[in-house]
Short mmCIF file of C-alpha atoms in Angstrom, two decimals:
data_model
loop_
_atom_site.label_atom_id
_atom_site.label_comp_id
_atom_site.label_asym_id
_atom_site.label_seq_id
_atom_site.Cartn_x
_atom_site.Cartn_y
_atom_site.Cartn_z
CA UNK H 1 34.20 41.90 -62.14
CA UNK H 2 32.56 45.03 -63.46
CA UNK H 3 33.02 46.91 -66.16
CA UNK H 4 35.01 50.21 -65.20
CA UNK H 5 34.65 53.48 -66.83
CA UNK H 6 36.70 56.23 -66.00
CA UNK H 7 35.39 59.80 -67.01
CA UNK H 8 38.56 63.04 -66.77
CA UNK H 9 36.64 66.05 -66.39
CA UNK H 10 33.43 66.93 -65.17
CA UNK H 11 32.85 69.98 -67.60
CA UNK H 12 29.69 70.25 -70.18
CA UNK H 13 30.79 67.27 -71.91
CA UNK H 14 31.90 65.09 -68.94
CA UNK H 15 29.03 66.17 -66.27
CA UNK H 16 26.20 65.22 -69.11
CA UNK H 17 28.32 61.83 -70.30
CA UNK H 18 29.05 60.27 -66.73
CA UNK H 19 25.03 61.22 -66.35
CA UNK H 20 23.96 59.33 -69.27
CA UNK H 21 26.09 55.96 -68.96
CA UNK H 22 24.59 56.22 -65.40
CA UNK H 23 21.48 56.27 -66.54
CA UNK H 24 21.14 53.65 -69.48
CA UNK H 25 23.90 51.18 -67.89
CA UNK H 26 22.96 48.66 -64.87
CA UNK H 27 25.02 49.15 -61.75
CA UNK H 28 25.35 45.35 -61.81
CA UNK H 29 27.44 45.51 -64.56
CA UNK H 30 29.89 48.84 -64.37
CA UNK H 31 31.25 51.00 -62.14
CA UNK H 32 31.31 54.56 -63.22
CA UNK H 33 34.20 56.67 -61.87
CA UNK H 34 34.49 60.72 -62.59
CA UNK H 35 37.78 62.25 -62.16
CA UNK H 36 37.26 66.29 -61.46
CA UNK H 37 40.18 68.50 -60.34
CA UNK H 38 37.65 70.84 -58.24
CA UNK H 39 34.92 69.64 -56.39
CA UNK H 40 32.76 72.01 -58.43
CA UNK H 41 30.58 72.13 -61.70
CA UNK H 42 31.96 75.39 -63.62
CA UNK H 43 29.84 76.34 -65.85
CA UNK H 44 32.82 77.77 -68.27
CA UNK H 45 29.73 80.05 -69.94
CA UNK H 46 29.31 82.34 -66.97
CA UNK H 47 33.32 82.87 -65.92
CA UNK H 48 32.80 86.12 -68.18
CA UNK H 49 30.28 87.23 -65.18
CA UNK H 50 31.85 85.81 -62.29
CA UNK H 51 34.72 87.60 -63.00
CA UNK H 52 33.23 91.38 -63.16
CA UNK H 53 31.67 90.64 -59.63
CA UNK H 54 28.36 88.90 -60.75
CA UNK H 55 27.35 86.33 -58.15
CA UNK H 56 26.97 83.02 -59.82
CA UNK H 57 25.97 79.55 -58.00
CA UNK H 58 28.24 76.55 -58.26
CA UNK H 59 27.17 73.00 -58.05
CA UNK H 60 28.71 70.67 -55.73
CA UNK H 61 29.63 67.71 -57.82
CA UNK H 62 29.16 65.40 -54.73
CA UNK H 63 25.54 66.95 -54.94
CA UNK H 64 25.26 66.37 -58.48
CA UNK H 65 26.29 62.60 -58.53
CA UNK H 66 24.22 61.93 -55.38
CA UNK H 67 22.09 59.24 -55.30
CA UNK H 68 23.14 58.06 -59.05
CA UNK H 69 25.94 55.53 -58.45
CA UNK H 70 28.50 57.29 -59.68
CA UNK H 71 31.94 57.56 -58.13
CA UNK H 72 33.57 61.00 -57.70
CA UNK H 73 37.08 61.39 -57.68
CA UNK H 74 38.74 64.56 -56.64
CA UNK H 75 42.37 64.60 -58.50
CA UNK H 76 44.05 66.50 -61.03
CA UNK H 77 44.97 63.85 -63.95
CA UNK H 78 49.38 64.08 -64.21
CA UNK H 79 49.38 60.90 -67.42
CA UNK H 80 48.05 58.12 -68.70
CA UNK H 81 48.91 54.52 -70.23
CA UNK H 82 46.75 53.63 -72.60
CA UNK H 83 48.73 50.02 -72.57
CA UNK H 84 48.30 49.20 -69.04
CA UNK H 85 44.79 50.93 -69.30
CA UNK H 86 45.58 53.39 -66.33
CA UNK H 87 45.57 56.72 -65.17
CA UNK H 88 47.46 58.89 -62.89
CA UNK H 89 46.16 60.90 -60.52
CA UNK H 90 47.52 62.79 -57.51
CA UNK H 91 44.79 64.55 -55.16
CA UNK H 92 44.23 64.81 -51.06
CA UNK H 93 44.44 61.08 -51.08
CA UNK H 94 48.06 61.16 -52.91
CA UNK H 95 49.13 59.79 -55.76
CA UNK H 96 47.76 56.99 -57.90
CA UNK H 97 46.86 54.95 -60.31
CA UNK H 98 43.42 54.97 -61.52
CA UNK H 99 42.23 51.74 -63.76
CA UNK H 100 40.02 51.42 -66.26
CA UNK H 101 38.08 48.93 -69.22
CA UNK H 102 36.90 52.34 -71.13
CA UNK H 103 38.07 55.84 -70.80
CA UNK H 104 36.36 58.75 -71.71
CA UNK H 105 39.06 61.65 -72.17
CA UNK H 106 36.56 65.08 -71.64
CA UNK H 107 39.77 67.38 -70.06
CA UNK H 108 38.68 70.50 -71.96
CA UNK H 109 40.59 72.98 -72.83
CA UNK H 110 42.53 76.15 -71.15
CA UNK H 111 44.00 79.60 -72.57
CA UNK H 112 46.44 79.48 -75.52
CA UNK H 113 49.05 82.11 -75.37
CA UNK H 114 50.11 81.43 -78.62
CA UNK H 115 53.69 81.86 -77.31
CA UNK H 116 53.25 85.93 -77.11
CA UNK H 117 55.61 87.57 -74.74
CA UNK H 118 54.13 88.83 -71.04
CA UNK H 119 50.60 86.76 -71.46
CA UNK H 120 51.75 84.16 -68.96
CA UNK H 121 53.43 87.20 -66.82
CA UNK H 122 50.80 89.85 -67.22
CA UNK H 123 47.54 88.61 -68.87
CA UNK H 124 44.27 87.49 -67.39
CA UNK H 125 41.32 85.26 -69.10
CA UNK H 126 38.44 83.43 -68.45
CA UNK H 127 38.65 79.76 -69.08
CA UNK H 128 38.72 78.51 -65.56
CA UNK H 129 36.95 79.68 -61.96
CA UNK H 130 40.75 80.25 -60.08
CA UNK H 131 41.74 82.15 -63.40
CA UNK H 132 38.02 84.37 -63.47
CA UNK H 133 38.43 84.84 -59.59
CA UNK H 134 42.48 86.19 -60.25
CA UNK H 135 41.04 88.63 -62.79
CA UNK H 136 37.80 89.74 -60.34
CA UNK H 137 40.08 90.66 -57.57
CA UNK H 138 42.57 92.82 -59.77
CA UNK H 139 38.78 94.37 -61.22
CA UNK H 140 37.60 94.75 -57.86
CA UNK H 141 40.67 97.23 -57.23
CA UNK H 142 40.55 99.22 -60.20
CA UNK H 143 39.02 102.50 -59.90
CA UNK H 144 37.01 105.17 -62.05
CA UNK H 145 38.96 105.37 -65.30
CA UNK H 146 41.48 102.28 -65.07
CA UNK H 147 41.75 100.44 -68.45
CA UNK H 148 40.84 97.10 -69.58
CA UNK H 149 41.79 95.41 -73.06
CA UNK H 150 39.96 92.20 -74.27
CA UNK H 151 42.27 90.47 -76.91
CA UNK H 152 40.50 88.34 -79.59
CA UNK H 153 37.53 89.01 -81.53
CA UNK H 154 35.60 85.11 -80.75
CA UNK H 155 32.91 84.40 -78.56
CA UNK H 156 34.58 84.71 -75.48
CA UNK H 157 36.04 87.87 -76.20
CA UNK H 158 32.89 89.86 -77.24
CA UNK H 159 30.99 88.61 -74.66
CA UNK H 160 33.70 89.39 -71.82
CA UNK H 161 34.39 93.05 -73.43
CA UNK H 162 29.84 93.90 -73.27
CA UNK H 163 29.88 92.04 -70.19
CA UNK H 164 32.59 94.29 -68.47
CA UNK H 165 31.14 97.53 -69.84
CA UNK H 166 27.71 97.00 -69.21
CA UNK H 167 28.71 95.98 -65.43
CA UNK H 168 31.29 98.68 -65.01
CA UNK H 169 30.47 101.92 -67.10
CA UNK H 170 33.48 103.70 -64.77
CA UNK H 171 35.79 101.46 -66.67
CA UNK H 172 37.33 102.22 -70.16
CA UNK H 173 37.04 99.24 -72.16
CA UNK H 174 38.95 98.29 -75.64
CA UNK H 175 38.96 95.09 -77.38
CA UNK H 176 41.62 93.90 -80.00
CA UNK H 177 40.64 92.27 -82.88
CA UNK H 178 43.22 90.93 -85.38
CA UNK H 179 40.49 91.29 -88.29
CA UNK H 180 37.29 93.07 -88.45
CA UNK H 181 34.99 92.59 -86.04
CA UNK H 182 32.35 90.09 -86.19
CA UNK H 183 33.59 89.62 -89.62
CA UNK H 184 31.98 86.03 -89.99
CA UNK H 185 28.27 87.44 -89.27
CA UNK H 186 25.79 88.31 -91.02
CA UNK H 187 25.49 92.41 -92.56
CA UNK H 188 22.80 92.88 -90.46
CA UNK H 189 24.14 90.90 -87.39
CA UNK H 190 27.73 92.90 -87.94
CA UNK H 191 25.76 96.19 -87.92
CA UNK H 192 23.73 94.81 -84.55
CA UNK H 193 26.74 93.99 -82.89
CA UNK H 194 28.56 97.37 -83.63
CA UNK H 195 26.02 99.16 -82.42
CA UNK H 196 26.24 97.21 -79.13
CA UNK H 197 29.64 98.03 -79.13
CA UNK H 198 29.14 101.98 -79.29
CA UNK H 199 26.15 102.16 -77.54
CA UNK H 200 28.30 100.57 -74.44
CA UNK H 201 31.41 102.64 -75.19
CA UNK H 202 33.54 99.80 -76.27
CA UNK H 203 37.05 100.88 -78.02
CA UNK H 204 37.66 98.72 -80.92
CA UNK H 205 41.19 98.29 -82.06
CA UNK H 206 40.53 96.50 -85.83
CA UNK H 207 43.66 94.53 -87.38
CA UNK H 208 45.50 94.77 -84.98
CA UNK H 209 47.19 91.69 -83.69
CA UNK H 210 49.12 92.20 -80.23
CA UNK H 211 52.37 90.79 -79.80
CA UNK H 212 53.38 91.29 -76.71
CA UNK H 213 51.84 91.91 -72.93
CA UNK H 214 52.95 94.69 -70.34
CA UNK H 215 52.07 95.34 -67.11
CA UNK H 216 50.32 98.31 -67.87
CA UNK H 217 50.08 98.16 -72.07
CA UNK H 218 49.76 95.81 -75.25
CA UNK H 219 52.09 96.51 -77.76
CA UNK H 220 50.60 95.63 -81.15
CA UNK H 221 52.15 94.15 -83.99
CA UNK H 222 52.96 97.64 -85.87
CA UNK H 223 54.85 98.96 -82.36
CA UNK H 224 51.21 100.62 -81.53
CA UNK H 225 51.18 100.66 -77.45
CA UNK H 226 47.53 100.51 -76.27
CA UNK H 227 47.09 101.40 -72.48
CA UNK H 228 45.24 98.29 -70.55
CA UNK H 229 45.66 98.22 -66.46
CA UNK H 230 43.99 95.06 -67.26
CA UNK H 231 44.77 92.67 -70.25
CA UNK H 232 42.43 90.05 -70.46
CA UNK H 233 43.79 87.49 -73.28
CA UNK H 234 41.02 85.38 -75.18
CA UNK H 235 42.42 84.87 -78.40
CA UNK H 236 41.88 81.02 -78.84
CA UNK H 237 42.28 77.70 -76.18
CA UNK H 238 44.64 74.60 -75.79
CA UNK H 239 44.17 71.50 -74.94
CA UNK H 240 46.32 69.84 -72.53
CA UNK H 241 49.32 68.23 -73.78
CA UNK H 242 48.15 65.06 -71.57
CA UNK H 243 47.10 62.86 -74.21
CA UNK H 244 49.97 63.09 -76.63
CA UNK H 245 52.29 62.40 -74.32
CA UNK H 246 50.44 59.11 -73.13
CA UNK H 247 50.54 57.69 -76.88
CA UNK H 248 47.09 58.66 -77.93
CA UNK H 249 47.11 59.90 -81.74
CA UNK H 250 46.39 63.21 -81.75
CA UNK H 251 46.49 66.07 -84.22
CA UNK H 252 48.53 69.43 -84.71
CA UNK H 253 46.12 71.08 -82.04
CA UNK H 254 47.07 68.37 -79.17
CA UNK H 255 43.26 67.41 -79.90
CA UNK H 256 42.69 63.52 -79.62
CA UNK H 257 41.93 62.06 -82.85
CA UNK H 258 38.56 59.85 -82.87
CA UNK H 259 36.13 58.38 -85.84
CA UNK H 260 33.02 59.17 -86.46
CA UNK H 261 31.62 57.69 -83.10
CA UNK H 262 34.28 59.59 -80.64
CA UNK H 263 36.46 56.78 -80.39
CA UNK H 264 40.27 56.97 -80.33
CA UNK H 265 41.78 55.83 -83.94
CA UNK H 266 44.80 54.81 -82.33
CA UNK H 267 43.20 52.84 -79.09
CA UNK H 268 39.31 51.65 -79.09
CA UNK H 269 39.11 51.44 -75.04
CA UNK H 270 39.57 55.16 -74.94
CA UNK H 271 36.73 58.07 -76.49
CA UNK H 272 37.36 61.42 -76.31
CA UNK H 273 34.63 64.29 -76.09
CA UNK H 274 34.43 68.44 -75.73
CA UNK H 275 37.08 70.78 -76.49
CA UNK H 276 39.99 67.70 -76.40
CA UNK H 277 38.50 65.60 -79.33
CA UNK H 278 39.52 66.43 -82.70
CA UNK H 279 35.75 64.91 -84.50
CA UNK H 280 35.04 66.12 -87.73
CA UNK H 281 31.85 67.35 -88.35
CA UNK H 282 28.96 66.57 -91.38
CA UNK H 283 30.56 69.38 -93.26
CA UNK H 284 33.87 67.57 -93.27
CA UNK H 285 35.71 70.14 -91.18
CA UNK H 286 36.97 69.98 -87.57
CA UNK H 287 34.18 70.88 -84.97
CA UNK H 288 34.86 74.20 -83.46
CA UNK H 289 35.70 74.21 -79.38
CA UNK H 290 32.54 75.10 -77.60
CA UNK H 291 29.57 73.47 -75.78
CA UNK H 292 27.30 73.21 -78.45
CA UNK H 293 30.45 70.55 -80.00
CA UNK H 294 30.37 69.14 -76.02
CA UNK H 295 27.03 68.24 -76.77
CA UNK H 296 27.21 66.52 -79.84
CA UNK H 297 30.18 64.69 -78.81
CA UNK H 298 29.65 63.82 -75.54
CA UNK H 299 25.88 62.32 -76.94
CA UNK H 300 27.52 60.47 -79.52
CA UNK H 301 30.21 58.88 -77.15
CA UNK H 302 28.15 57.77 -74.81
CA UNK H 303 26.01 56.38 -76.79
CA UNK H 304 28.91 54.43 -78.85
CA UNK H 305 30.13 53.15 -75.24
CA UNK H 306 26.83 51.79 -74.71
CA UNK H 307 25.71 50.23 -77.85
CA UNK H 308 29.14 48.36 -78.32
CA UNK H 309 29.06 47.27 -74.61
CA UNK H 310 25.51 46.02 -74.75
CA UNK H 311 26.03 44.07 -78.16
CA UNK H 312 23.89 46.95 -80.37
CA UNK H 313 24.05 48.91 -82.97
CA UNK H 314 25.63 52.36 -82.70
CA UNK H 315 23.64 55.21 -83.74
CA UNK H 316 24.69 58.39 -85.67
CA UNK H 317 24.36 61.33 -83.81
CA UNK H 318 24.54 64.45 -85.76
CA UNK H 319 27.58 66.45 -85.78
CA UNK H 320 26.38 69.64 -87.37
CA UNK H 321 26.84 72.89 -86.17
CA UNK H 322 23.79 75.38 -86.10
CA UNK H 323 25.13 78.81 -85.36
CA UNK H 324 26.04 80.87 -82.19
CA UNK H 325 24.78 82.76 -79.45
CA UNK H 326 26.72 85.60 -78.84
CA UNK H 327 25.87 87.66 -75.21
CA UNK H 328 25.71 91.19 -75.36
CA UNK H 329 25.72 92.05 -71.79
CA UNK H 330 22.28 91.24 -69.56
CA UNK H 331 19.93 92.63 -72.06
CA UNK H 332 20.96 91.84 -75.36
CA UNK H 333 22.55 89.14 -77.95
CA UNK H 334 23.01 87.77 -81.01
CA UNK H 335 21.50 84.18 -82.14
CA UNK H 336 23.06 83.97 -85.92
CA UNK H 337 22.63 80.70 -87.89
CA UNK H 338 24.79 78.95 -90.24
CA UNK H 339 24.83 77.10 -93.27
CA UNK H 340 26.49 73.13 -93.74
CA UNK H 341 29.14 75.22 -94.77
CA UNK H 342 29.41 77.38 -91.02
CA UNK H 343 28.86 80.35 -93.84
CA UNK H 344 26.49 82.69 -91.38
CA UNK H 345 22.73 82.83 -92.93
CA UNK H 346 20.99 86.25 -93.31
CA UNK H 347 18.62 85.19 -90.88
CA UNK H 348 20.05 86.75 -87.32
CA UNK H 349 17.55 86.85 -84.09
CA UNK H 350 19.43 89.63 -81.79
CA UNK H 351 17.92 92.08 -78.92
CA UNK H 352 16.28 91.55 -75.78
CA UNK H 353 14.38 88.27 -77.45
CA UNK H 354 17.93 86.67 -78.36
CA UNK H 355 18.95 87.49 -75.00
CA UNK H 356 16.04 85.48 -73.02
CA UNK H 357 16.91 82.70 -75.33
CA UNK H 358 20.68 82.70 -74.38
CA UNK H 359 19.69 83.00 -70.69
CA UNK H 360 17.81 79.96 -71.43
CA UNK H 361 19.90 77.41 -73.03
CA UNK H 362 22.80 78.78 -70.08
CA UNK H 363 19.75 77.34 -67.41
CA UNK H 364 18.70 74.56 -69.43
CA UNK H 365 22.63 73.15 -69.56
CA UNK H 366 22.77 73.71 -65.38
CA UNK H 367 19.38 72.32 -64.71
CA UNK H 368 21.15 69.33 -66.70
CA UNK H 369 23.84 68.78 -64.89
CA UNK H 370 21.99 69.67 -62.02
CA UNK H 371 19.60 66.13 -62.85
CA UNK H 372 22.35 64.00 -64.19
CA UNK H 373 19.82 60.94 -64.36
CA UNK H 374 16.48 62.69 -64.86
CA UNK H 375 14.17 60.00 -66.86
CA UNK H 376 16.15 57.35 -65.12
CA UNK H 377 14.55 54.34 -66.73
CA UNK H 378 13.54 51.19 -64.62
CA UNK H 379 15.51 48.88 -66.24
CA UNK H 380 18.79 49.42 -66.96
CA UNK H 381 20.64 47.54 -69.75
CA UNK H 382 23.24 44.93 -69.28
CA UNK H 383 26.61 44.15 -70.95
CA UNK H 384 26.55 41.75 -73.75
CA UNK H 385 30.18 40.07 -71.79
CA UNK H 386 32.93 37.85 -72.18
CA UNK H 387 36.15 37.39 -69.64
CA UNK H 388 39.34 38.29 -70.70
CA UNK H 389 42.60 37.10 -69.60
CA UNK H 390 42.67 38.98 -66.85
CA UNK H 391 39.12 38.46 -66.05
CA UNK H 392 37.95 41.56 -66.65
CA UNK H 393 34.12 41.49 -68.29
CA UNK H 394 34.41 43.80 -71.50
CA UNK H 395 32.07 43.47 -74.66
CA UNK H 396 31.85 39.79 -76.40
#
C-alpha cells in the first residue's frame, strides 16, 4: 500500500507543502491528499483589497494541482483522531472519514474577538474571502461621509485602514490602536508611516483599547464612543480549536506544539505548519502568525516528512524572522528589518521602491502556488519502507 499524506488547508503554508512532497516524493510510493474547505487559493494578503472593491484573481485549486498527482478534497475538517490516524470531514460528498500515515495540520488561523462584546454581532475583518466579500458589500453601500474604524494597530490593520482611504477618499477613516502607533518601528519608519497616515486623512485613536462593538459606534475602554458605520476588527487571530480537542498537545494559543522540525511533540505521524503551529524560532521565542512563518515552516516540514520517510537526514531550515512589509495603499510601504532579537533595525526601505518590492513578493507567492511542482525533478525519491501490522508501508 502507499504511503498516505493528508494535507488540511490549502493556504500559503499548505498550497507550497502539498507542492513540494509532490515534487520530491515518487507517486509509486504515496498518495498525496489536500483537504481545502473552498475550491479556491485565497491569497489571505490581498482580502484587505478585495474587500474595498479591488478586483483580485483567484486560483482554482483543481487548476493548481492539475497534472501533479495530487488529490483534492473539497471538505471542511469537523475532528480528528490522532489514535486511529483519521480525519473527519463533511463536504458535497457527506460525511467521512479521511485516513492517513502522516498528517500535515496547515488550518490557519481566523479573527480573534478576544471575547469583546458586539464583534461577533457587529464587526467585520479580513481573514477569510466570505468574511472580505460580507464587509465589500456593506462598503459598497456606504455613501460620501459614512464612517469606518479599523481596530488594531498590526499588519493587517494598517494596511486595511491606507488601503480603504486611498481607495475611498469619500470615506472617513479612523483606526484604533491600543498603544502608539507603529510603536515597534524604527524613528524614521514611525515618522514614514505617520505621514502616510495624514497625508491619506487617517484618524488615529492612540491608547485606546475598544471594549465593546455597536452597530453604529465603538465604545472604548474609558466610555469614549467613536462613530464607525463600519467596524472592521483586526486586533489579533485564532486558531481553530480543532486540534486540542483531537488530543494533539497544544499551547495557551490553541497553537499545535511541534520540535524543531514541525513535528507534533505529543504524536510524530502528525506536523503542523502556518499560523496553527506553535515553532519557536532561532531567537528562542514563538514565531509570529504570518506568511513569512508559513514559509519557514511549511519548508522545514516538508522537508522533515521527506528525509525521515526516505531514510535521510533532516536538514535545519532556518527559523528566523527578517522584518516586515507593511502596505501603504498602491503606491507606498514600509520594508523595516529586524534584529535576532525582532528589535526593528534603523535601516527602513519605505516609498514607492518598498512598494514595488511588496507587490513583488505578493506575485512571487501566487506565481508559486500557481506552479506547485515547477523544477519537478526526473526522478523522484522513494520510501526507505517497512510493513506494519496493518500493512501499511511507513518509514523502516
Amino acid at each position: 500500500m502507499k504511503h498516505r499524506i493528508v494535507v488540511l488547508g490549502a493556504g500559503y503554508a499548505g498550497a507550497f507543502a502539498a507542492g513540494n512532497l509532490a515534487r520530491r516524493l515518487s507517486p509509486a510510493d504515496t498518495e498525496i491528499t489536500v483537504v481545502n474547505a473552498v475550491p479556491d487559493f485565497v491569497e489571505r494578503m490581498r482580502l484587505h483589497q478585495l474587500a474595498i472593491g479591488q478586483d483580485v484573481a483567484f486560483r482554482k485549486l483543481a487548476d493548481v494541482f492539475a497534472g501533479t498527482g495530487v488529490r483534492l478534497r473539497l471538505a471542511r475538517v469537523t475532528g480528528i483522531d490522532p489514535e486511529r490516524r483519521t480525519v473527519a470531514v463533511t463536504g458535497e460528498d457527506g460525511d467521512g472519514d479521511l485516513a492517513y500515515d502522516t498528517l500535515l495540520y496547515t488550518l490557519g488561523s481566523s479573527v480573534a474577538h478576544h471575547g469583546v462584546p458586539g464583534v461577533a454581532e457587529y464587526a467585520f475583518d479580513v481573514t477569510g474571502r466570505s468574511s472580505a466579500l460580507r464587509l465589500r458589500e456593506r462598503l459598497a453601500g456606504l455613501g460620501e461621509g459614512g464612517t469606518v474604524l479599523v481596530v488594531g494597530e498590526g499588519l493587517t490593520g494598517i494596511e486595511t485602514a491606507t488601503e480603504f482611504a486611498e481607495s475611498r477618499p469619500d470615506l472617513s477613516v479612523a483606526l484604533a490602536a491600543r498603544g502608539e502607533l507603529g510603536a515597534w518601528l524604527s524613528p524614521k519608519a514611525r515618522r514614514h508611516l505617520r505621514q502616510a497616515f495624514d497625508r491619506l486623512g487617517i484618524t488615529v485613536h492612540e491608547h485606546t483599547g475598544i471594549e465593546a462593538v455597536e452597530p453604529t459606534r465603538a465604545i472604548a475602554a474609558d466610555g469614549t464612543s467613536i462613530p464607525a458605520d463600519v467596524t472592521v476588527w483586526s486586533a489579533g487571530f485564532a486558531v481553530h480549536p480543532i486540534a486540542a480537542a483531537g488530543g494533539l498537545e497544544v499551547a495557551e494559543t490553541g497553537q499545535v506544539v511541534v520540535d524543531r522540525t514541525m513535528r507534533s511533540v505529543s504524536h510524530p505521524d502528525v506536523y503542523a505548519a502556518g499560523d496553527c503551529a506553535y515553532a519557536i524560532g532561532e531567537n528562542g521565542r514563538p514565531l509570529p502568525m504570518s506568511c513569512a512563518s508559513a514559509g519557514f515552516t511549511n519548508m522545514q516540514a516538508t522537508a522533515a516528512i521527506i528525509a525521515r520517510l526516505t531514510g535521510s537526514e533532516v536538514p535545519a531550515v532556518g527559523l528566523k524572522y527578517y522584518g516586515n512589509h507593511i502596505s501603504l495603499g498602491r503606491r507606498d510601504a514600509i520594508f523595516q528589518m529586524v534584529d535576532g532579537d525582532v528589535r526593528s533595525k534603523s535601516w527602513y526601505l519605505g516609498g514607492r521602491t518598498a512598494a514595488r518590492l511588496k507587490s513583488g513578493v505578493l506575485k512571487g507567492a501566487g506565481w508559486g502556488i500557481a506552479h506547485p511542482t515547477f523544477g519537478m525533478p526526473k526522478r523522484k525519491r522513494h520510501l526507505a519502507t517497512a510493513p506494519d501490522r496493518r500493512g501499511v508501508r511507513t518509514a523502516a
